[in-house]
Amino acid sequence: MTGFKSKKAAALDEDGMYLVHHTKAKLSAAPDNFYTLKQPEQSEWKCYLFGNTPQENNGIVWIPIKGQEPNRFVRWMMRVCFACIWVKERNNG
C-alpha cells in the first residue's frame, strides 16, 4: 500500500456520509478574442411564399441577399407555379 486512503474512503466523513465541497463560480469579463457574426446586407426585394400576400402577411417571407435577387422571368415563374409574390420595398433613407 502507498499509505494514502482510497478516494472513496477520503470522501467519507466520520458518519459515513460523503463530503460535499462547494465552490464559488468565477465570473470574469468577456475574453478579448470573442467571435462576431457579420450578416450580409439584405435586398430591397421580399418574396411572400406559397400564397402569402403583403396585405395579410400570415406566412413565410424570404428576403434574399443584396445582389442575388432572381431576375424577372424567375419571379414570374415563381408566381405562376408556386403563388409567390415578389415586392420591391422602397427605402426612404
PDB file of N, CA and C in Angstrom:
ATOM      1  N   MET A   1       0.837  -1.190   0.000  1.00  0.00           N
ATOM      2  CA  MET A   1       0.000   0.000   0.000  1.00  0.00           C
ATOM      3  C   MET A   1       0.871   1.238   0.000  1.00  0.00           C
ATOM      4  N   THR A   2       0.296   2.313  -0.454  1.00  0.00           N
ATOM      5  CA  THR A   2       1.042   3.563  -0.544  1.00  0.00           C
ATOM      6  C   THR A   2       0.927   4.395   0.716  1.00  0.00           C
ATOM      7  N   GLY A   3       0.061   4.063   1.628  1.00  0.00           N
ATOM      8  CA  GLY A   3      -0.118   4.848   2.838  1.00  0.00           C
ATOM      9  C   GLY A   3      -1.232   5.867   2.721  1.00  0.00           C
ATOM     10  N   PHE A   4      -1.771   6.074   1.530  1.00  0.00           N
ATOM     11  CA  PHE A   4      -2.868   7.018   1.345  1.00  0.00           C
ATOM     12  C   PHE A   4      -4.189   6.263   1.372  1.00  0.00           C
ATOM     13  N   LYS A   5      -5.224   6.939   1.854  1.00  0.00           N
ATOM     14  CA  LYS A   5      -6.552   6.325   1.836  1.00  0.00           C
ATOM     15  C   LYS A   5      -7.076   6.311   0.404  1.00  0.00           C
ATOM     16  N   SER A   6      -7.975   5.425   0.138  1.00  0.00           N
ATOM     17  CA  SER A   6      -8.585   5.404  -1.186  1.00  0.00           C
ATOM     18  C   SER A   6      -9.445   6.651  -1.365  1.00  0.00           C
ATOM     19  N   LYS A   7      -9.774   6.962  -2.608  1.00  0.00           N
ATOM     20  CA  LYS A   7     -10.584   8.152  -2.892  1.00  0.00           C
ATOM     21  C   LYS A   7     -11.953   8.030  -2.238  1.00  0.00           C
ATOM     22  N   LYS A   8     -12.491   6.831  -2.255  1.00  0.00           N
ATOM     23  CA  LYS A   8     -13.809   6.635  -1.668  1.00  0.00           C
ATOM     24  C   LYS A   8     -13.752   6.838  -0.156  1.00  0.00           C
ATOM     25  N   ALA A   9     -12.746   6.314   0.492  1.00  0.00           N
ATOM     26  CA  ALA A   9     -12.616   6.474   1.939  1.00  0.00           C
ATOM     27  C   ALA A   9     -12.300   7.918   2.303  1.00  0.00           C
ATOM     28  N   ALA A  10     -11.542   8.621   1.462  1.00  0.00           N
ATOM     29  CA  ALA A  10     -11.197  10.009   1.742  1.00  0.00           C
ATOM     30  C   ALA A  10     -12.401  10.922   1.602  1.00  0.00           C
ATOM     31  N   ALA A  11     -13.393  10.533   0.799  1.00  0.00           N
ATOM     32  CA  ALA A  11     -14.558  11.377   0.584  1.00  0.00           C
ATOM     33  C   ALA A  11     -15.630  11.174   1.645  1.00  0.00           C
ATOM     34  N   LEU A  12     -15.445  10.211   2.540  1.00  0.00           N
ATOM     35  CA  LEU A  12     -16.437   9.950   3.581  1.00  0.00           C
ATOM     36  C   LEU A  12     -16.043  10.657   4.873  1.00  0.00           C
ATOM     37  N   ASP A  13     -17.044  11.162   5.595  1.00  0.00           N
ATOM     38  CA  ASP A  13     -16.758  11.739   6.906  1.00  0.00           C
ATOM     39  C   ASP A  13     -16.891  10.662   7.980  1.00  0.00           C
ATOM     40  N   GLU A  14     -16.904  11.072   9.265  1.00  0.00           N
ATOM     41  CA  GLU A  14     -16.943  10.100  10.353  1.00  0.00           C
ATOM     42  C   GLU A  14     -18.207   9.264  10.353  1.00  0.00           C
ATOM     43  N   ASP A  15     -19.335   9.836   9.912  1.00  0.00           N
ATOM     44  CA  ASP A  15     -20.613   9.131   9.927  1.00  0.00           C
ATOM     45  C   ASP A  15     -20.829   8.287   8.675  1.00  0.00           C
ATOM     46  N   GLY A  16     -19.875   8.285   7.780  1.00  0.00           N
ATOM     47  CA  GLY A  16     -20.021   7.502   6.554  1.00  0.00           C
ATOM     48  C   GLY A  16     -20.755   8.259   5.451  1.00  0.00           C
ATOM     49  N   MET A  17     -20.950   9.565   5.639  1.00  0.00           N
ATOM     50  CA  MET A  17     -21.619  10.384   4.627  1.00  0.00           C
ATOM     51  C   MET A  17     -20.562  11.001   3.708  1.00  0.00           C
ATOM     52  N   TYR A  18     -20.897  11.138   2.449  1.00  0.00           N
ATOM     53  CA  TYR A  18     -19.964  11.737   1.508  1.00  0.00           C
ATOM     54  C   TYR A  18     -19.847  13.227   1.774  1.00  0.00           C
ATOM     55  N   LEU A  19     -18.653  13.750   1.673  1.00  0.00           N
ATOM     56  CA  LEU A  19     -18.403  15.174   1.851  1.00  0.00           C
ATOM     57  C   LEU A  19     -18.717  15.899   0.552  1.00  0.00           C
ATOM     58  N   VAL A  20     -19.288  17.075   0.674  1.00  0.00           N
ATOM     59  CA  VAL A  20     -19.618  17.891  -0.483  1.00  0.00           C
ATOM     60  C   VAL A  20     -18.835  19.183  -0.368  1.00  0.00           C
ATOM     61  N   HIS A  21     -18.113  19.515  -1.400  1.00  0.00           N
ATOM     62  CA  HIS A  21     -17.335  20.748  -1.409  1.00  0.00           C
ATOM     63  C   HIS A  21     -18.044  21.749  -2.302  1.00  0.00           C
ATOM     64  N   HIS A  22     -18.354  22.909  -1.768  1.00  0.00           N
ATOM     65  CA  HIS A  22     -18.990  23.969  -2.535  1.00  0.00           C
ATOM     66  C   HIS A  22     -17.910  24.921  -3.017  1.00  0.00           C
ATOM     67  N   THR A  23     -17.962  25.221  -4.281  1.00  0.00           N
ATOM     68  CA  THR A  23     -17.013  26.187  -4.835  1.00  0.00           C
ATOM     69  C   THR A  23     -17.801  27.321  -5.450  1.00  0.00           C
ATOM     70  N   LYS A  24     -17.267  28.518  -5.351  1.00  0.00           N
ATOM     71  CA  LYS A  24     -17.920  29.679  -5.956  1.00  0.00           C
ATOM     72  C   LYS A  24     -17.585  29.725  -7.439  1.00  0.00           C
ATOM     73  N   ALA A  25     -18.574  30.092  -8.221  1.00  0.00           N
ATOM     74  CA  ALA A  25     -18.343  30.246  -9.650  1.00  0.00           C
ATOM     75  C   ALA A  25     -17.568  31.534  -9.880  1.00  0.00           C
ATOM     76  N   LYS A  26     -16.582  31.467 -10.723  1.00  0.00           N
ATOM     77  CA  LYS A  26     -15.773  32.639 -11.013  1.00  0.00           C
ATOM     78  C   LYS A  26     -16.359  33.343 -12.226  1.00  0.00           C
ATOM     79  N   LEU A  27     -16.769  34.576 -12.044  1.00  0.00           N
ATOM     80  CA  LEU A  27     -17.301  35.378 -13.135  1.00  0.00           C
ATOM     81  C   LEU A  27     -16.194  36.294 -13.619  1.00  0.00           C
ATOM     82  N   SER A  28     -15.983  36.292 -14.893  1.00  0.00           N
ATOM     83  CA  SER A  28     -14.940  37.152 -15.439  1.00  0.00           C
ATOM     84  C   SER A  28     -15.500  37.935 -16.608  1.00  0.00           C
ATOM     85  N   ALA A  29     -14.754  38.904 -17.026  1.00  0.00           N
ATOM     86  CA  ALA A  29     -15.162  39.716 -18.166  1.00  0.00           C
ATOM     87  C   ALA A  29     -15.059  38.885 -19.444  1.00  0.00           C
ATOM     88  N   ALA A  30     -15.677  39.374 -20.492  1.00  0.00           N
ATOM     89  CA  ALA A  30     -15.630  38.673 -21.778  1.00  0.00           C
ATOM     90  C   ALA A  30     -14.190  38.623 -22.279  1.00  0.00           C
ATOM     91  N   PRO A  31     -13.808  37.534 -22.898  1.00  0.00           N
ATOM     92  CA  PRO A  31     -12.431  37.446 -23.395  1.00  0.00           C
ATOM     93  C   PRO A  31     -12.188  38.408 -24.553  1.00  0.00           C
ATOM     94  N   ASP A  32     -10.934  38.698 -24.785  1.00  0.00           N
ATOM     95  CA  ASP A  32     -10.574  39.626 -25.855  1.00  0.00           C
ATOM     96  C   ASP A  32     -10.738  39.008 -27.234  1.00  0.00           C
ATOM     97  N   ASN A  33     -10.721  37.698 -27.326  1.00  0.00           N
ATOM     98  CA  ASN A  33     -10.762  37.035 -28.627  1.00  0.00           C
ATOM     99  C   ASN A  33     -12.121  36.377 -28.868  1.00  0.00           C
ATOM    100  N   PHE A  34     -13.206  37.111 -28.720  1.00  0.00           N
ATOM    101  CA  PHE A  34     -14.525  36.555 -28.990  1.00  0.00           C
ATOM    102  C   PHE A  34     -14.879  36.754 -30.456  1.00  0.00           C
ATOM    103  N   TYR A  35     -15.810  35.971 -30.938  1.00  0.00           N
ATOM    104  CA  TYR A  35     -16.188  35.985 -32.349  1.00  0.00           C
ATOM    105  C   TYR A  35     -17.417  36.855 -32.566  1.00  0.00           C
ATOM    106  N   THR A  36     -17.463  37.526 -33.676  1.00  0.00           N
ATOM    107  CA  THR A  36     -18.640  38.294 -34.065  1.00  0.00           C
ATOM    108  C   THR A  36     -19.126  37.769 -35.410  1.00  0.00           C
ATOM    109  N   LEU A  37     -20.412  37.849 -35.608  1.00  0.00           N
ATOM    110  CA  LEU A  37     -21.015  37.418 -36.868  1.00  0.00           C
ATOM    111  C   LEU A  37     -21.434  38.641 -37.656  1.00  0.00           C
ATOM    112  N   LYS A  38     -21.065  38.683 -38.896  1.00  0.00           N
ATOM    113  CA  LYS A  38     -21.453  39.779 -39.769  1.00  0.00           C
ATOM    114  C   LYS A  38     -22.503  39.260 -40.737  1.00  0.00           C
ATOM    115  N   GLN A  39     -23.695  39.815 -40.651  1.00  0.00           N
ATOM    116  CA  GLN A  39     -24.772  39.381 -41.528  1.00  0.00           C
ATOM    117  C   GLN A  39     -24.663  40.106 -42.854  1.00  0.00           C
ATOM    118  N   PRO A  40     -24.977  39.406 -43.945  1.00  0.00           N
ATOM    119  CA  PRO A  40     -24.927  40.067 -45.249  1.00  0.00           C
ATOM    120  C   PRO A  40     -26.045  41.102 -45.376  1.00  0.00           C
ATOM    121  N   GLU A  41     -25.822  42.068 -46.238  1.00  0.00           N
ATOM    122  CA  GLU A  41     -26.818  43.117 -46.449  1.00  0.00           C
ATOM    123  C   GLU A  41     -28.033  42.532 -47.169  1.00  0.00           C
ATOM    124  N   GLN A  42     -29.219  42.885 -46.698  1.00  0.00           N
ATOM    125  CA  GLN A  42     -30.446  42.347 -47.284  1.00  0.00           C
ATOM    126  C   GLN A  42     -30.873  43.165 -48.491  1.00  0.00           C
ATOM    127  N   SER A  43     -31.528  42.502 -49.405  1.00  0.00           N
ATOM    128  CA  SER A  43     -32.016  43.124 -50.627  1.00  0.00           C
ATOM    129  C   SER A  43     -33.265  43.959 -50.341  1.00  0.00           C
ATOM    130  N   GLU A  44     -33.634  44.769 -51.309  1.00  0.00           N
ATOM    131  CA  GLU A  44     -34.895  45.515 -51.216  1.00  0.00           C
ATOM    132  C   GLU A  44     -36.086  44.641 -51.584  1.00  0.00           C
ATOM    133  N   TRP A  45     -35.840  43.485 -52.191  1.00  0.00           N
ATOM    134  CA  TRP A  45     -36.906  42.594 -52.630  1.00  0.00           C
ATOM    135  C   TRP A  45     -37.350  41.690 -51.487  1.00  0.00           C
ATOM    136  N   LYS A  46     -38.659  41.451 -51.400  1.00  0.00           N
ATOM    137  CA  LYS A  46     -39.235  40.486 -50.468  1.00  0.00           C
ATOM    138  C   LYS A  46     -40.092  39.524 -51.268  1.00  0.00           C
ATOM    139  N   CYS A  47     -40.015  38.245 -50.914  1.00  0.00           N
ATOM    140  CA  CYS A  47     -40.819  37.233 -51.573  1.00  0.00           C
ATOM    141  C   CYS A  47     -41.804  36.660 -50.558  1.00  0.00           C
ATOM    142  N   TYR A  48     -43.077  36.834 -50.817  1.00  0.00           N
ATOM    143  CA  TYR A  48     -44.137  36.263 -49.985  1.00  0.00           C
ATOM    144  C   TYR A  48     -44.467  34.899 -50.569  1.00  0.00           C
ATOM    145  N   LEU A  49     -44.064  33.843 -49.857  1.00  0.00           N
ATOM    146  CA  LEU A  49     -44.079  32.487 -50.406  1.00  0.00           C
ATOM    147  C   LEU A  49     -45.405  31.768 -50.228  1.00  0.00           C
ATOM    148  N   PHE A  50     -45.747  30.948 -51.207  1.00  0.00           N
ATOM    149  CA  PHE A  50     -46.829  29.968 -51.174  1.00  0.00           C
ATOM    150  C   PHE A  50     -48.186  30.559 -50.797  1.00  0.00           C
ATOM    151  N   GLY A  51     -48.590  31.607 -51.499  1.00  0.00           N
ATOM    152  CA  GLY A  51     -49.920  32.160 -51.298  1.00  0.00           C
ATOM    153  C   GLY A  51     -49.986  33.273 -50.275  1.00  0.00           C
ATOM    154  N   ASN A  52     -48.909  33.557 -49.584  1.00  0.00           N
ATOM    155  CA  ASN A  52     -48.877  34.666 -48.634  1.00  0.00           C
ATOM    156  C   ASN A  52     -48.934  35.982 -49.417  1.00  0.00           C
ATOM    157  N   THR A  53     -49.567  36.986 -48.852  1.00  0.00           N
ATOM    158  CA  THR A  53     -49.661  38.289 -49.507  1.00  0.00           C
ATOM    159  C   THR A  53     -49.133  39.377 -48.582  1.00  0.00           C
ATOM    160  N   PRO A  54     -48.704  40.510 -49.152  1.00  0.00           N
ATOM    161  CA  PRO A  54     -48.224  41.608 -48.296  1.00  0.00           C
ATOM    162  C   PRO A  54     -49.319  42.165 -47.393  1.00  0.00           C
ATOM    163  N   GLN A  55     -50.573  42.083 -47.813  1.00  0.00           N
ATOM    164  CA  GLN A  55     -51.669  42.604 -47.003  1.00  0.00           C
ATOM    165  C   GLN A  55     -51.920  41.727 -45.781  1.00  0.00           C
ATOM    166  N   GLU A  56     -51.914  40.411 -45.957  1.00  0.00           N
ATOM    167  CA  GLU A  56     -52.191  39.502 -44.842  1.00  0.00           C
ATOM    168  C   GLU A  56     -50.933  39.216 -44.036  1.00  0.00           C
ATOM    169  N   ASN A  57     -49.849  38.859 -44.725  1.00  0.00           N
ATOM    170  CA  ASN A  57     -48.553  38.555 -44.116  1.00  0.00           C
ATOM    171  C   ASN A  57     -48.675  37.538 -42.994  1.00  0.00           C
ATOM    172  N   ASN A  58     -49.347  36.417 -43.269  1.00  0.00           N
ATOM    173  CA  ASN A  58     -49.514  35.339 -42.293  1.00  0.00           C
ATOM    174  C   ASN A  58     -48.669  34.118 -42.634  1.00  0.00           C
ATOM    175  N   GLY A  59     -47.734  34.252 -43.545  1.00  0.00           N
ATOM    176  CA  GLY A  59     -46.967  33.088 -43.967  1.00  0.00           C
ATOM    177  C   GLY A  59     -45.481  33.364 -43.944  1.00  0.00           C
ATOM    178  N   ILE A  60     -44.780  32.760 -44.881  1.00  0.00           N
ATOM    179  CA  ILE A  60     -43.330  32.837 -44.953  1.00  0.00           C
ATOM    180  C   ILE A  60     -42.924  33.984 -45.865  1.00  0.00           C
ATOM    181  N   VAL A  61     -41.963  34.797 -45.396  1.00  0.00           N
ATOM    182  CA  VAL A  61     -41.397  35.879 -46.196  1.00  0.00           C
ATOM    183  C   VAL A  61     -39.903  35.624 -46.311  1.00  0.00           C
ATOM    184  N   TRP A  62     -39.392  35.668 -47.526  1.00  0.00           N
ATOM    185  CA  TRP A  62     -37.972  35.458 -47.767  1.00  0.00           C
ATOM    186  C   TRP A  62     -37.374  36.733 -48.332  1.00  0.00           C
ATOM    187  N   ILE A  63     -36.266  37.179 -47.747  1.00  0.00           N
ATOM    188  CA  ILE A  63     -35.543  38.352 -48.235  1.00  0.00           C
ATOM    189  C   ILE A  63     -34.167  37.875 -48.688  1.00  0.00           C
ATOM    190  N   PRO A  64     -33.864  37.953 -49.979  1.00  0.00           N
ATOM    191  CA  PRO A  64     -32.561  37.469 -50.461  1.00  0.00           C
ATOM    192  C   PRO A  64     -31.429  38.428 -50.103  1.00  0.00           C
ATOM    193  N   ILE A  65     -30.209  37.969 -50.321  1.00  0.00           N
ATOM    194  CA  ILE A  65     -29.026  38.796 -50.110  1.00  0.00           C
ATOM    195  C   ILE A  65     -28.945  39.810 -51.247  1.00  0.00           C
ATOM    196  N   LYS A  66     -28.489  41.017 -50.920  1.00  0.00           N
ATOM    197  CA  LYS A  66     -28.396  42.076 -51.924  1.00  0.00           C
ATOM    198  C   LYS A  66     -27.464  41.646 -53.055  1.00  0.00           C
ATOM    199  N   GLY A  67     -27.948  41.794 -54.285  1.00  0.00           N
ATOM    200  CA  GLY A  67     -27.189  41.392 -55.459  1.00  0.00           C
ATOM    201  C   GLY A  67     -27.478  39.977 -55.919  1.00  0.00           C
ATOM    202  N   GLN A  68     -28.237  39.205 -55.153  1.00  0.00           N
ATOM    203  CA  GLN A  68     -28.553  37.828 -55.531  1.00  0.00           C
ATOM    204  C   GLN A  68     -30.050  37.633 -55.722  1.00  0.00           C
ATOM    205  N   GLU A  69     -30.740  38.686 -56.127  1.00  0.00           N
ATOM    206  CA  GLU A  69     -32.171  38.599 -56.374  1.00  0.00           C
ATOM    207  C   GLU A  69     -32.408  37.869 -57.699  1.00  0.00           C
ATOM    208  N   PRO A  70     -33.501  37.127 -57.806  1.00  0.00           N
ATOM    209  CA  PRO A  70     -33.796  36.474 -59.080  1.00  0.00           C
ATOM    210  C   PRO A  70     -34.253  37.490 -60.124  1.00  0.00           C
ATOM    211  N   ASN A  71     -34.072  37.117 -61.389  1.00  0.00           N
ATOM    212  CA  ASN A  71     -34.479  38.034 -62.462  1.00  0.00           C
ATOM    213  C   ASN A  71     -35.990  37.992 -62.665  1.00  0.00           C
ATOM    214  N   ARG A  72     -36.462  38.807 -63.601  1.00  0.00           N
ATOM    215  CA  ARG A  72     -37.903  38.964 -63.813  1.00  0.00           C
ATOM    216  C   ARG A  72     -38.577  37.660 -64.222  1.00  0.00           C
ATOM    217  N   PHE A  73     -37.921  36.869 -65.088  1.00  0.00           N
ATOM    218  CA  PHE A  73     -38.514  35.610 -65.541  1.00  0.00           C
ATOM    219  C   PHE A  73     -38.681  34.640 -64.373  1.00  0.00           C
ATOM    220  N   VAL A  74     -37.685  34.524 -63.526  1.00  0.00           N
ATOM    221  CA  VAL A  74     -37.754  33.611 -62.383  1.00  0.00           C
ATOM    222  C   VAL A  74     -38.854  34.060 -61.424  1.00  0.00           C
ATOM    223  N   ARG A  75     -38.951  35.369 -61.194  1.00  0.00           N
ATOM    224  CA  ARG A  75     -40.018  35.880 -60.312  1.00  0.00           C
ATOM    225  C   ARG A  75     -41.399  35.569 -60.899  1.00  0.00           C
ATOM    226  N   TRP A  76     -41.537  35.704 -62.225  1.00  0.00           N
ATOM    227  CA  TRP A  76     -42.821  35.414 -62.873  1.00  0.00           C
ATOM    228  C   TRP A  76     -43.149  33.922 -62.784  1.00  0.00           C
ATOM    229  N   MET A  77     -42.164  33.047 -63.005  1.00  0.00           N
ATOM    230  CA  MET A  77     -42.398  31.606 -62.917  1.00  0.00           C
ATOM    231  C   MET A  77     -42.741  31.183 -61.488  1.00  0.00           C
ATOM    232  N   MET A  78     -42.125  31.817 -60.499  1.00  0.00           N
ATOM    233  CA  MET A  78     -42.465  31.509 -59.110  1.00  0.00           C
ATOM    234  C   MET A  78     -43.903  31.922 -58.804  1.00  0.00           C
ATOM    235  N   ARG A  79     -44.339  33.024 -59.432  1.00  0.00           N
ATOM    236  CA  ARG A  79     -45.724  33.461 -59.224  1.00  0.00           C
ATOM    237  C   ARG A  79     -46.706  32.483 -59.869  1.00  0.00           C
ATOM    238  N   VAL A  80     -46.401  32.037 -61.082  1.00  0.00           N
ATOM    239  CA  VAL A  80     -47.288  31.126 -61.803  1.00  0.00           C
ATOM    240  C   VAL A  80     -47.317  29.745 -61.146  1.00  0.00           C
ATOM    241  N   CYS A  81     -46.150  29.207 -60.807  1.00  0.00           N
ATOM    242  CA  CYS A  81     -46.065  27.827 -60.317  1.00  0.00           C
ATOM    243  C   CYS A  81     -46.333  27.677 -58.826  1.00  0.00           C
ATOM    244  N   PHE A  82     -45.895  28.645 -58.012  1.00  0.00           N
ATOM    245  CA  PHE A  82     -45.941  28.477 -56.565  1.00  0.00           C
ATOM    246  C   PHE A  82     -46.745  29.555 -55.837  1.00  0.00           C
ATOM    247  N   ALA A  83     -47.383  30.452 -56.553  1.00  0.00           N
ATOM    248  CA  ALA A  83     -48.184  31.540 -55.972  1.00  0.00           C
ATOM    249  C   ALA A  83     -47.352  32.427 -55.043  1.00  0.00           C
ATOM    250  N   CYS A  84     -46.113  32.691 -55.462  1.00  0.00           N
ATOM    251  CA  CYS A  84     -45.230  33.578 -54.695  1.00  0.00           C
ATOM    252  C   CYS A  84     -45.323  34.983 -55.257  1.00  0.00           C
ATOM    253  N   ILE A  85     -45.337  35.965 -54.372  1.00  0.00           N
ATOM    254  CA  ILE A  85     -45.437  37.358 -54.786  1.00  0.00           C
ATOM    255  C   ILE A  85     -44.148  38.074 -54.397  1.00  0.00           C
ATOM    256  N   TRP A  86     -43.514  38.714 -55.390  1.00  0.00           N
ATOM    257  CA  TRP A  86     -42.302  39.491 -55.150  1.00  0.00           C
ATOM    258  C   TRP A  86     -42.660  40.965 -55.080  1.00  0.00           C
ATOM    259  N   VAL A  87     -42.174  41.645 -54.050  1.00  0.00           N
ATOM    260  CA  VAL A  87     -42.435  43.077 -53.856  1.00  0.00           C
ATOM    261  C   VAL A  87     -41.109  43.762 -53.604  1.00  0.00           C
ATOM    262  N   LYS A  88     -40.895  44.892 -54.292  1.00  0.00           N
ATOM    263  CA  LYS A  88     -39.685  45.682 -54.068  1.00  0.00           C
ATOM    264  C   LYS A  88     -40.021  46.796 -53.085  1.00  0.00           C
ATOM    265  N   GLU A  89     -39.405  46.746 -51.921  1.00  0.00           N
ATOM    266  CA  GLU A  89     -39.644  47.745 -50.885  1.00  0.00           C
ATOM    267  C   GLU A  89     -38.772  48.960 -51.165  1.00  0.00           C
ATOM    268  N   ARG A  90     -39.377  50.133 -51.138  1.00  0.00           N
ATOM    269  CA  ARG A  90     -38.624  51.375 -51.342  1.00  0.00           C
ATOM    270  C   ARG A  90     -38.174  51.900 -49.983  1.00  0.00           C
ATOM    271  N   ASN A  91     -36.865  52.027 -49.814  1.00  0.00           N
ATOM    272  CA  ASN A  91     -36.331  52.548 -48.550  1.00  0.00           C
ATOM    273  C   ASN A  91     -36.139  54.057 -48.673  1.00  0.00           C
ATOM    274  N   ASN A  92     -36.771  54.790 -47.803  1.00  0.00           N
ATOM    275  CA  ASN A  92     -36.628  56.250 -47.793  1.00  0.00           C
ATOM    276  C   ASN A  92     -35.574  56.606 -46.752  1.00  0.00           C
ATOM    277  N   GLY A  93     -34.326  56.589 -47.174  1.00  0.00           N
ATOM    278  CA  GLY A  93     -33.291  56.858 -46.190  1.00  0.00           C
ATOM    279  C   GLY A  93     -32.100  57.524 -46.717  1.00  0.00           C
TER     280      GLY A  93
END
